[in-house]
Tab-separated table of C-alpha atoms and ligand atoms in Angstrom:
chain	number	residue	atom	x	y	z
P	293	MET	CA	-15.721	12.969	10.445
P	294	ALA	CA	-15.288	9.905	12.632
P	295	LYS	CA	-12.697	9.562	15.375
P	296	TYR	CA	-11.131	6.892	17.528
P	297	ILE	CA	-11.134	7.319	21.277
P	298	ILE	CA	-8.409	5.239	22.860
P	299	LYS	CA	-7.809	4.700	26.554
P	300	GLY	CA	-4.191	3.620	26.534
P	301	LYS	CA	-1.958	1.329	28.567
P	302	LYS	CA	-4.245	-1.698	28.540
P	303	GLN	CA	-2.650	-5.161	28.543
P	304	LEU	CA	-2.837	-6.458	24.987
P	305	ALA	CA	-2.540	-10.152	24.178
P	306	GLY	CA	-3.820	-12.668	21.659
P	307	GLU	CA	-3.677	-13.350	17.935
P	308	LEU	CA	-3.988	-10.994	15.002
P	309	GLU	CA	-4.542	-12.376	11.526
P	310	VAL	CA	-3.128	-10.353	8.656
P	311	LYS	CA	-5.577	-9.620	5.827
P	312	GLY	CA	-4.919	-9.540	2.091
P	313	ALA	CA	-2.606	-6.868	0.702
P	314	LYS	CA	-4.404	-3.643	-0.236
P	315	ASN	CA	-1.698	-2.615	-2.683
P	316	ALA	CA	-1.820	-5.998	-4.421
P	317	ALA	CA	-5.625	-6.166	-4.480
P	318	LEU	CA	-6.011	-2.767	-6.183
P	319	PRO	CA	-3.954	-3.488	-9.346
P	320	ILE	CA	-5.200	-7.091	-9.456
P	321	LEU	CA	-8.818	-5.906	-9.522
P	322	CYS	CA	-7.885	-3.574	-12.408
P	323	ALA	CA	-6.377	-6.462	-14.346
P	324	ALA	CA	-9.931	-7.822	-14.794
P	325	ILE	CA	-10.373	-5.038	-17.366
P	326	LEU	CA	-7.929	-6.832	-19.661
P	327	ALA	CA	-9.909	-9.901	-20.706
P	328	LYS	CA	-13.535	-10.949	-20.859
P	329	GLY	CA	-14.705	-13.733	-18.621
P	330	ARG	CA	-15.412	-14.454	-14.967
P	331	TYR	CA	-12.694	-13.916	-12.381
P	332	HIS	CA	-12.759	-15.076	-8.789
P	333	PHE	CA	-10.530	-13.150	-6.407
P	334	SER	CA	-10.018	-14.213	-2.788
P	335	ASN	CA	-8.227	-12.741	0.231
P	336	ILE	CA	-9.375	-9.253	-0.820
P	337	PRO	CA	-9.331	-6.972	2.239
P	338	GLU	CA	-12.615	-5.235	3.140
P	339	LEU	CA	-11.457	-1.639	2.841
P	340	LYS	CA	-12.702	1.703	1.648
P	341	ASP	CA	-10.038	1.728	-1.095
P	342	VAL	CA	-11.229	-1.651	-2.376
P	343	GLU	CA	-14.828	-0.404	-2.338
P	344	ASN	CA	-13.729	2.638	-4.351
P	345	MET	CA	-11.966	0.435	-6.892
P	346	LEU	CA	-14.985	-1.872	-7.227
P	347	ASN	CA	-17.173	1.201	-7.839
P	348	LEU	CA	-14.826	2.335	-10.579
P	349	LEU	CA	-14.877	-1.115	-12.212
P	350	ARG	CA	-18.710	-1.085	-12.047
P	351	HIS	CA	-18.657	2.320	-13.727
P	352	LEU	CA	-16.520	0.845	-16.531
P	353	GLY	CA	-19.161	-1.859	-17.029
P	354	LEU	CA	-17.817	-4.821	-15.044
P	355	LYS	CA	-20.205	-6.784	-12.837
P	356	ILE	CA	-19.232	-7.586	-9.285
P	357	GLU	CA	-20.651	-10.135	-6.915
P	358	LYS	CA	-19.439	-10.753	-3.405
P	359	THR	CA	-19.419	-14.512	-2.849
P	360	ALA	CA	-18.184	-14.583	0.751
P	361	PRO	CA	-16.212	-12.256	3.020
P	362	HIS	CA	-13.023	-11.287	1.138
P	363	SER	CA	-14.103	-13.080	-2.069
P	364	TYR	CA	-15.526	-11.598	-5.239
P	365	TYR	CA	-16.595	-12.681	-8.683
P	366	ILE	CA	-15.855	-10.098	-11.344
P	367	LEU	CA	-17.613	-10.570	-14.641
P	368	ASN	CA	-16.167	-8.788	-17.645
P	369	GLU	CA	-18.618	-8.920	-20.571
P	370	GLY	CA	-16.937	-6.023	-22.315
P	371	VAL	CA	-15.865	-2.580	-21.108
P	372	LYS	CA	-18.743	-0.083	-21.546
P	373	THR	CA	-16.920	3.236	-21.140
P	374	LEU	CA	-13.288	4.288	-21.394
P	375	GLU	CA	-13.585	7.102	-18.889
P	376	ALA	CA	-12.576	7.128	-15.213
P	377	PRO	CA	-14.245	10.296	-13.911
P	378	TYR	CA	-12.867	12.856	-11.478
P	379	ASP	CA	-15.070	11.836	-8.539
P	380	LEU	CA	-13.865	8.237	-8.580
P	381	VAL	CA	-10.179	9.096	-9.083
P	382	LYS	CA	-10.285	11.888	-6.499
P	383	ALA	CA	-11.519	9.400	-3.891
P	384	MET	CA	-8.384	7.303	-4.407
P	385	ARG	CA	-5.212	7.956	-6.412
P	386	ALA	CA	-4.756	4.233	-7.116
P	387	SER	CA	-7.732	4.580	-9.509
P	388	PHE	CA	-5.105	5.726	-12.019
P	389	LEU	CA	-4.227	2.010	-12.272
P	390	VAL	CA	-7.091	1.556	-14.755
P	391	ILE	CA	-5.229	3.474	-17.464
P	392	GLY	CA	-2.732	0.661	-18.196
P	393	PRO	CA	-5.304	-2.116	-18.716
P	394	LEU	CA	-7.681	0.207	-20.626
P	395	LEU	CA	-4.916	1.280	-22.973
P	396	GLY	CA	-3.720	-2.324	-23.317
P	397	SER	CA	-7.112	-3.856	-24.079
P	398	GLN	CA	-9.098	-0.979	-25.615
P	399	LYS	CA	-6.176	1.072	-26.990
P	400	GLU	CA	-7.845	4.129	-25.501
P	401	ALA	CA	-8.514	5.632	-22.078
P	402	ARG	CA	-9.701	8.882	-20.545
P	403	VAL	CA	-8.698	8.998	-16.901
P	404	SER	CA	-8.885	11.922	-14.524
P	405	MET	CA	-5.402	13.080	-13.533
P	406	PRO	CA	-4.742	12.241	-9.875
P	407	GLY	CA	-3.950	15.263	-7.719
P	408	GLY	CA	-1.260	15.486	-5.058
P	409	CYS	CA	-1.835	14.047	-1.628
P	410	ALA	CA	-0.741	14.677	1.954
P	411	ILE	CA	2.509	12.708	1.650
P	412	GLY	CA	3.777	14.337	-1.542
P	413	SER	CA	3.016	15.658	-5.015
P	414	ARG	CA	3.059	12.138	-6.498
P	415	PRO	CA	3.212	12.886	-10.226
P	416	VAL	CA	2.455	10.250	-12.903
P	417	ASN	CA	4.970	11.489	-15.498
P	418	PHE	CA	6.919	8.184	-15.516
P	419	HIS	CA	3.712	6.271	-16.388
P	420	LEU	CA	2.854	8.664	-19.210
P	421	GLN	CA	6.360	8.858	-20.701
P	422	ALA	CA	6.476	5.064	-20.810
P	423	PHE	CA	3.091	4.829	-22.595
P	424	GLU	CA	4.329	7.391	-25.114
P	425	LYS	CA	7.432	5.321	-25.727
P	426	MET	CA	5.105	2.395	-26.573
P	427	GLY	CA	3.462	4.532	-29.219
P	428	ALA	CA	0.505	5.984	-27.328
P	429	LYS	CA	-0.555	9.587	-27.837
P	430	ILE	CA	-1.019	11.316	-24.516
P	431	VAL	CA	-2.892	14.599	-24.132
P	432	ILE	CA	-3.756	16.326	-20.875
P	433	ASP	CA	-7.073	18.088	-21.293
P	434	HIS	CA	-9.291	19.699	-18.646
P	435	GLY	CA	-7.716	17.603	-15.882
P	436	PHE	CA	-7.999	14.349	-17.831
P	437	VAL	CA	-5.294	12.191	-19.340
P	438	LEU	CA	-6.411	11.128	-22.806
P	439	ALA	CA	-4.411	8.182	-24.036
P	440	ASN	CA	-4.801	6.350	-27.305
P	441	ALA	CA	-2.750	4.155	-29.550
P	442	GLU	CA	-3.565	2.587	-32.881
P	443	THR	CA	-1.118	-0.117	-31.950
P	444	LEU	CA	0.793	-0.348	-28.745
P	445	ASN	CA	4.318	-1.537	-29.475
P	446	GLY	CA	6.674	-3.381	-27.191
P	447	THR	CA	9.806	-1.369	-26.438
P	448	GLU	CA	12.547	-0.925	-23.813
P	449	ILE	CA	11.583	1.352	-20.934
P	450	ASN	CA	14.094	2.733	-18.451
P	451	PHE	CA	12.156	4.176	-15.542
P	452	PRO	CA	14.037	7.256	-14.226
P	453	GLY	CA	12.974	6.323	-10.680
P	454	VAL	CA	11.352	3.285	-9.097
P	455	THR	CA	7.583	3.549	-9.298
P	456	VAL	CA	5.248	0.855	-7.984
P	457	THR	CA	1.969	1.798	-9.687
P	458	GLY	CA	3.933	3.022	-12.736
P	459	THR	CA	5.453	-0.449	-13.157
P	460	GLU	CA	2.019	-2.030	-12.643
P	461	ASN	CA	0.334	0.251	-15.179
P	462	LEU	CA	3.001	-0.412	-17.742
P	463	VAL	CA	2.965	-4.180	-17.266
P	464	MET	CA	-0.824	-4.219	-17.711
P	465	ALA	CA	-0.485	-2.306	-20.987
P	466	ALA	CA	2.505	-4.334	-22.186
P	467	VAL	CA	0.867	-7.766	-21.821
P	468	MET	CA	-1.401	-6.808	-24.741
P	469	ALA	CA	1.145	-4.866	-26.782
P	470	LYS	CA	2.711	-6.004	-30.041
P	471	GLY	CA	6.133	-7.540	-29.402
P	472	LYS	CA	8.407	-7.548	-26.403
P	473	THR	CA	8.549	-4.884	-23.683
P	474	ILE	CA	11.507	-4.660	-21.345
P	475	ILE	CA	11.156	-2.605	-18.173
P	476	ASN	CA	14.427	-1.592	-16.546
P	477	ASN	CA	14.454	-0.185	-13.022
P	478	ALA	CA	11.092	-1.892	-12.436
P	479	ALA	CA	9.643	-1.874	-8.925
P	480	ARG	CA	10.419	-5.185	-7.156
P	481	GLU	CA	7.674	-4.883	-4.534
P	482	PRO	CA	5.840	-8.168	-3.721
P	483	GLU	CA	2.598	-6.470	-4.815
P	484	VAL	CA	4.041	-5.976	-8.322
P	485	ALA	CA	5.137	-9.626	-8.338
P	486	ASP	CA	1.645	-10.698	-7.234
P	487	LEU	CA	0.072	-8.780	-10.117
P	488	CYS	CA	2.541	-10.395	-12.539
P	489	GLY	CA	1.652	-13.807	-11.073
P	490	LEU	CA	-2.018	-13.174	-11.868
P	491	LEU	CA	-1.226	-11.923	-15.382
P	492	ASN	CA	0.833	-15.031	-16.141
P	493	LYS	CA	-2.041	-17.177	-14.875
P	494	MET	CA	-4.234	-15.263	-17.353
P	495	GLY	CA	-1.877	-16.304	-20.156
P	496	ALA	CA	0.646	-13.451	-20.196
P	497	LYS	CA	4.361	-14.125	-20.627
P	498	ILE	CA	6.257	-12.110	-18.031
P	499	THR	CA	9.731	-13.108	-16.885
P	500	GLY	CA	12.083	-11.541	-14.348
P	501	ILE	CA	9.255	-11.283	-11.778
P	502	GLY	CA	10.621	-9.929	-8.494
P	503	SER	CA	13.690	-8.427	-10.199
P	504	ASP	CA	14.249	-4.893	-11.472
P	505	ARG	CA	14.128	-6.033	-15.102
P	506	LEU	CA	10.833	-7.359	-16.373
P	507	GLU	CA	10.473	-8.848	-19.846
P	508	ILE	CA	6.971	-9.067	-21.239
P	509	ASP	CA	6.089	-10.858	-24.456
P	510	GLY	CA	2.911	-9.195	-25.663
P	511	THR	CA	0.077	-11.660	-26.058
P	512	VAL	CA	-3.345	-10.931	-27.432
P	513	GLU	CA	-5.162	-13.860	-25.879
P	514	LEU	CA	-5.652	-13.453	-22.155
P	515	ARG	CA	-8.310	-15.286	-20.165
P	516	ALA	CA	-10.076	-14.733	-16.850
P	517	CYS	CA	-8.995	-16.900	-13.906
P	518	ASP	CA	-9.163	-17.359	-10.129
P	519	TYR	CA	-6.522	-15.834	-7.898
P	520	GLU	CA	-5.725	-15.455	-4.216
P	521	ILE	CA	-4.071	-12.214	-3.144
P	522	ILE	CA	-0.929	-12.266	-0.945
P	523	SER	CA	-1.104	-11.104	2.660
P	524	ASP	CA	-0.389	-7.491	3.513
P	525	ARG	CA	3.228	-6.932	4.554
P	526	VAL	CA	2.512	-3.395	5.789
P	527	GLU	CA	-0.333	-4.572	7.998
P	528	ALA	CA	1.925	-7.389	9.269
P	529	GLY	CA	4.721	-4.884	10.013
P	530	THR	CA	2.294	-2.558	11.807
P	531	PHE	CA	1.115	-5.447	14.021
P	532	ILE	CA	4.687	-6.591	14.718
P	533	ILE	CA	5.495	-3.075	15.951
P	534	LEU	CA	2.314	-3.099	18.060
P	535	SER	CA	3.404	-6.370	19.646
P	536	ALA	CA	6.907	-4.983	20.300
P	537	LEU	CA	5.398	-1.882	21.912
P	538	THR	CA	3.166	-3.895	24.225
P	539	GLY	CA	5.476	-6.591	25.583
P	540	GLY	CA	5.313	-9.193	22.795
P	541	LYS	CA	2.104	-10.919	23.860
P	542	ILE	CA	0.453	-10.401	20.474
P	543	GLU	CA	1.102	-13.175	17.959
P	544	ILE	CA	0.606	-12.680	14.271
P	545	LYS	CA	-0.845	-15.160	11.803
P	546	ASN	CA	-0.909	-15.253	8.016
P	547	ALA	CA	2.098	-12.966	7.513
P	548	ARG	CA	4.964	-13.543	5.111
P	549	LEU	CA	8.175	-12.607	6.896
P	550	GLN	CA	10.170	-13.054	3.675
P	551	HIS	CA	8.509	-9.814	2.467
P	552	LEU	CA	9.761	-7.970	5.562
P	553	SER	CA	13.406	-9.017	5.814
P	554	VAL	CA	15.005	-5.547	6.078
P	555	PHE	CA	12.281	-4.460	8.500
P	556	VAL	CA	12.936	-7.546	10.672
P	557	LYS	CA	16.691	-6.867	10.497
P	558	LYS	CA	16.173	-3.303	11.720
P	559	LEU	CA	13.998	-4.477	14.609
P	560	LYS	CA	16.725	-6.961	15.501
P	561	GLU	CA	19.211	-4.054	15.693
P	562	MET	CA	16.799	-2.496	18.183
P	563	GLY	CA	16.904	-5.734	20.182
P	564	VAL	CA	13.488	-7.024	19.089
P	565	ASP	CA	13.457	-10.628	17.949
P	566	VAL	CA	10.844	-11.545	15.353
P	567	ALA	CA	10.568	-15.247	14.577
P	568	GLU	CA	8.137	-17.491	12.754
P	569	LYS	CA	7.138	-20.865	14.140
P	570	ASN	CA	4.233	-22.989	12.892
P	571	LYS	CA	2.977	-20.144	10.696
P	572	THR	CA	2.773	-17.834	13.723
P	573	ILE	CA	5.014	-14.831	14.268
P	574	LYS	CA	6.215	-14.323	17.808
P	575	ILE	CA	7.945	-11.230	19.091
P	576	ASN	CA	10.490	-11.092	21.878
P	577	VAL	CA	11.146	-7.662	23.352
P	578	PRO	CA	14.085	-6.740	25.604
P	579	GLU	CA	13.818	-4.476	28.671
P	580	LYS	CA	15.530	-1.691	26.772
P	581	LEU	CA	15.332	-0.966	23.054
P	582	ASN	CA	18.385	0.284	21.132
P	583	SER	CA	18.288	3.369	18.957
P	584	ILE	CA	18.991	2.841	15.236
P	585	ARG	CA	19.405	4.637	11.916
P	586	VAL	CA	16.940	3.833	9.144
P	587	GLN	CA	16.553	4.941	5.566
P	588	THR	CA	13.396	4.205	3.561
P	589	GLU	CA	14.011	2.680	0.139
P	590	PRO	CA	12.137	0.877	-2.610
P	591	TYR	CA	11.710	-2.867	-1.985
P	592	PRO	CA	13.612	-4.798	-0.718
P	593	GLY	CA	14.735	-1.793	1.393
P	594	PHE	CA	12.945	-0.475	4.478
P	595	PRO	CA	9.363	0.417	3.381
P	596	THR	CA	8.198	4.011	3.565
P	597	ASP	CA	4.769	2.602	4.505
P	598	LEU	CA	6.205	1.432	7.867
P	599	GLN	CA	8.238	4.546	8.627
P	600	PRO	CA	5.595	6.368	10.747
P	601	GLN	CA	4.825	3.244	12.799
P	602	LEU	CA	8.543	2.550	13.404
P	603	MET	CA	8.894	6.103	14.687
P	604	VAL	CA	6.544	5.266	17.561
P	605	LEU	CA	8.752	2.314	18.546
P	606	LEU	CA	11.864	4.500	18.284
P	607	SER	CA	10.249	7.037	20.624
P	608	GLN	CA	10.445	4.276	23.265
P	609	ALA	CA	14.105	3.336	22.588
P	610	GLU	CA	17.210	4.535	24.446
P	611	GLY	CA	19.029	7.489	22.899
P	612	GLU	CA	18.709	9.152	19.523
P	613	SER	CA	17.516	7.420	16.369
P	614	ALA	CA	17.607	8.826	12.859
P	615	ILE	CA	15.168	8.246	10.020
P	616	GLU	CA	15.753	9.359	6.464
P	617	GLU	CA	12.696	9.363	4.203
P	618	THR	CA	13.820	9.027	0.588
P	619	ILE	CA	10.557	8.091	-1.174
P	620	PHE	CA	8.055	10.857	-0.422
P	621	GLU	CA	8.914	14.513	0.186
P	622	ASN	CA	6.287	15.123	2.848
P	623	ARG	CA	5.949	11.942	4.848
P	624	PHE	CA	6.624	13.380	8.284
P	625	MET	CA	3.152	14.802	8.927
P	626	HIS	CA	2.734	12.419	11.871
P	627	VAL	CA	5.713	13.986	13.676
P	628	GLN	CA	3.815	17.026	14.942
P	629	GLU	CA	0.988	14.790	16.102
P	630	LEU	CA	3.353	12.356	17.876
P	631	ASN	CA	5.045	15.337	19.526
P	632	ARG	CA	1.610	16.424	20.804
P	633	LEU	CA	1.472	13.056	22.564
P	634	GLY	CA	4.813	13.706	24.265
P	635	ALA	CA	7.332	12.305	21.769
P	636	ARG	CA	10.362	14.417	20.948
P	637	ILE	CA	11.100	14.250	17.243
P	638	GLN	CA	12.846	16.900	15.189
P	639	VAL	CA	12.597	17.091	11.431
P	640	GLU	CA	15.039	18.748	9.104
P	641	GLY	CA	14.293	18.246	5.427
P	642	HIS	CA	14.190	14.520	4.714
P	643	ARG	CA	15.642	13.562	8.082
P	644	ALA	CA	14.031	13.076	11.456
P	645	VAL	CA	15.810	12.614	14.757
P	646	VAL	CA	13.821	10.726	17.356
P	647	TYR	CA	14.891	11.365	20.964
P	648	GLY	CA	13.861	8.137	22.652
P	649	GLY	CA	12.688	7.221	26.120
P	650	LYS	CA	9.740	9.595	26.159
P	651	LYS	CA	6.555	8.828	28.025
P	652	LEU	CA	3.502	9.321	25.797
P	653	ILE	CA	0.430	10.990	27.255
P	654	GLY	CA	-2.985	11.094	25.566
P	655	ALA	CA	-4.132	14.173	23.630
P	656	GLU	CA	-6.334	15.048	20.663
P	657	VAL	CA	-4.582	14.486	17.335
P	658	LYS	CA	-5.465	13.938	13.689
P	659	ALA	CA	-4.620	11.298	11.108
P	660	THR	CA	-3.177	13.098	8.085
P	661	ASP	CA	-2.816	9.977	5.941
P	662	LEU	CA	-3.188	6.225	6.244
P	663	ARG	CA	0.171	5.232	7.739
P	664	ALA	CA	0.417	8.377	9.868
P	665	GLY	CA	-2.970	7.388	11.274
P	666	ALA	CA	-1.763	3.855	12.022
P	667	ALA	CA	1.215	5.322	13.907
P	668	LEU	CA	-1.132	7.453	16.015
P	669	VAL	CA	-3.219	4.394	16.920
P	670	LEU	CA	-0.048	2.608	18.083
P	671	ALA	CA	0.959	5.665	20.096
P	672	GLY	CA	-2.526	6.012	21.606
P	673	LEU	CA	-2.473	2.388	22.742
P	674	ILE	CA	0.720	2.907	24.787
P	675	ALA	CA	-0.036	6.459	25.955
P	676	GLU	CA	-1.391	7.277	29.392
P	677	ASN	CA	-4.977	8.568	29.598
P	678	THR	CA	-7.159	9.173	26.564
P	679	THR	CA	-6.083	9.834	22.984
P	680	VAL	CA	-8.610	11.073	20.441
P	681	ILE	CA	-7.647	10.523	16.798
P	682	ASN	CA	-9.610	12.604	14.310
P	683	GLU	CA	-10.068	11.923	10.589
P	684	ILE	CA	-9.815	8.152	10.900
P	685	GLU	CA	-11.254	7.775	7.374
P	686	HIS	CA	-7.609	7.679	6.298
P	687	ILE	CA	-6.970	4.667	8.544
P	688	GLU	CA	-10.059	2.809	7.319
P	689	ARG	CA	-8.682	3.032	3.776
P	690	GLY	CA	-5.971	0.520	4.634
P	691	TYR	CA	-6.753	-1.433	7.822
P	692	GLU	CA	-9.858	-3.593	7.953
P	693	ASP	CA	-11.931	-3.190	11.122
P	694	LEU	CA	-8.871	-2.055	13.050
P	695	ALA	CA	-10.767	-1.006	16.168
P	696	GLY	CA	-12.689	-4.301	16.377
P	697	ARG	CA	-9.568	-6.390	15.938
P	698	LEU	CA	-7.684	-4.376	18.588
P	699	ARG	CA	-10.593	-4.638	21.026
P	700	ALA	CA	-10.391	-8.431	20.688
P	701	LEU	CA	-6.834	-8.141	22.086
P	702	GLY	CA	-7.976	-6.125	25.084
P	703	ALA	CA	-7.615	-2.576	23.741
P	704	ASP	CA	-10.032	0.134	24.863
P	705	ILE	CA	-10.746	1.788	21.518
P	706	CYS	CA	-14.085	2.991	20.275
P	707	LEU	CA	-15.499	5.089	17.497
P	708	GLY	CA	-16.577	8.595	18.405
X	244	EPU	N1	7.199	9.321	-8.928
X	244	EPU	C1	7.437	10.276	-9.897
X	244	EPU	N2	6.802	10.142	-11.107
X	244	EPU	C2	5.959	9.105	-11.371
X	244	EPU	C3	5.718	8.131	-10.368
X	244	EPU	C4	6.364	8.260	-9.149
X	244	EPU	O1	8.196	11.223	-9.695
X	244	EPU	O2	5.402	9.055	-12.489
X	244	EPU	C5	7.863	9.444	-7.612
X	244	EPU	C6	6.815	9.712	-6.503
X	244	EPU	O3	6.496	11.067	-6.405
X	244	EPU	C7	7.516	9.165	-5.280
X	244	EPU	C8	8.320	7.982	-5.843
X	244	EPU	O4	8.422	8.212	-7.253
X	244	EPU	O5	8.404	10.126	-4.780
X	244	EPU	C9	7.696	6.628	-5.596
X	244	EPU	O6	6.327	6.645	-5.975
X	244	EPU	P1	5.541	5.356	-6.482
X	244	EPU	O7	5.040	5.631	-7.863
X	244	EPU	O8	6.353	4.135	-6.281
X	244	EPU	O9	4.311	5.349	-5.474
X	244	EPU	P2	2.858	4.890	-5.827
X	244	EPU	O10	2.918	3.815	-6.835
X	244	EPU	O11	1.989	6.064	-6.083
X	244	EPU	C10	2.699	2.911	-4.097
X	244	EPU	C11	1.795	2.537	-2.965
X	244	EPU	C12	2.061	3.455	-1.786
X	244	EPU	C13	3.532	3.298	-1.379
X	244	EPU	C14	4.434	3.623	-2.570
X	244	EPU	C15	5.904	3.422	-2.284
X	244	EPU	C16	-0.140	1.639	-4.102
X	244	EPU	C17	-1.566	1.770	-4.472
X	244	EPU	N3	0.412	2.636	-3.405
X	244	EPU	O12	2.369	4.260	-4.435
X	244	EPU	O13	1.225	3.014	-0.710
X	244	EPU	O14	3.834	4.171	-0.322
X	244	EPU	O15	4.069	2.791	-3.696
X	244	EPU	O16	6.158	2.136	-1.893
X	244	EPU	O17	0.486	0.625	-4.399
X	244	EPU	C18	0.010	3.257	1.287
X	244	EPU	O18	-0.419	2.099	1.128
X	244	EPU	O19	-0.158	3.902	2.356
X	244	EPU	C19	0.721	3.920	0.204
X	244	EPU	C20	0.878	5.240	0.142
C-alpha cells in the first residue's frame, strides 16, 4: 500500500489546471456501449477509476486506443458479452453504470451487484425499481443482477430520492426504449447534464437537461460521435480550498465556477473571495476566516464530495462551524484522522461541529475514501512537521498525479 509523505508549511504558489470530470467521464465512457461506431472522447482524466472502466469496456468487447494524453478512441463493433463480472465491479462501484446501456441496447445484462463502501451502504434499489417500471425483469442471483426485457417501454419514473448514477443509468436505458420516458426528481448534477449532452449528440432526444424533470423520447438509431468532457468541479473546489488555506497564491485554470455557485457562496460567508478573470480563478483570503453552517445537498446544493475538504478550512476559522451531511450516512471517516492531526471536530449522527483556530501538527493517518484522502492531503500541507497518509490508492482514484502537481507549486510531498 502506497503512502504520501508530506512536509507541511511550505509556501505554495503557481497555477493548477483542473482536469476532466471523473464522474462525467465514467458514464460517458459507458454510453459507447449504446451504438456501434467509433467514438473520440477528450479531456478524460488519467485516473485509476477511468482505467477500471476502460478494462470493463474491453471485457464487454469494445476496443480502446489512446490517441494522446486524455484522449481515447473507443470502437464499438458489437458487444461480445452481457456480463460485468465481480472483479471489475468490486474494483469500482461506478461499473454498475454499464447496466443501463446494456439493457437499453441489448435488452439484457448480467452485472455484479455493487457492495457497500466506506461512505455508506449505497444501494441500487432506485435503479432497479425504475428498470422494472420500464418492463424489465430483474432477478438477483448469486450476487448478480440479471436484467432483461423483451421490449423496454417508456414510462414515468418518480425517483424516491435523488440519485446521480441512478438517473444516468435510467437515461441510458430510456434513450433506446419504446416511447417517452419521464424522470421526475432526476439528479441535476452537471455530470448528468454532460452525459445527456453526449447522448443528444448521438441522436437521442432528451429535454429538460439540468432540471429535475427529464423527458426522453426513445430513439432506436443512435450513432457514435466525438465529445469533450467537462472539467471536474470537485477537483476545482478542492484546489480552491487549497489556495484559501495557503494564502491565495495558487491560481486555478480550466474550472467552471458556474458549477460551484453554492460552494463559492459559502466560502464568501467565510470571508474568502473567489473570482474568475480571464479564465483564471483567483482567491483572496482575509486574515481571519469566519465560521459557518453548511448542509450537503444534491446539486445545486453544497456537494458532499467537497465536505471533507471544507472541514479542513473550517478547522482554521474562528469559532464553531457546523456541517450536516445529508447524502451519505457514513461520510465523516476523515474526522478521526483530522483530529489526529490536531483538529477538534465532534460528530453526532449526521452533524459535525468543527472548533476552529486549531494548529495542525503532522502525524500518521489513513485515507478511508477518495475525498477523505484529499482532505488529509490539504491538512498535511498546512500542518507542521511531517504527515504520512496511508492508503493513497483511494486518492489516486480521483485526482490525477496529485503529488506531482502539488510539487510543481512548491509542496514537499513524495510517495513512500
Ligand atoms: N440511494 C439509494 N438507492 C439507490 C441509489 C441511491 O438509497 O438506488 C441513496 C444513496 O445511498 C445515497 C443517496 O441516495 O444516500 C445519493 O446517492 P447517489 O446514487 O446519488 O450516489 P452515486 O450515484 O452512487 C455519485 C458520485 C459520488 C457522489 C454522489 C453524490 C459517481 C460515479 N459517483 O454517486 O461521487 O458523492 O453521486 O453526489 O458519479 C466521489 O467522486 O468521491 C463520489 C463518491
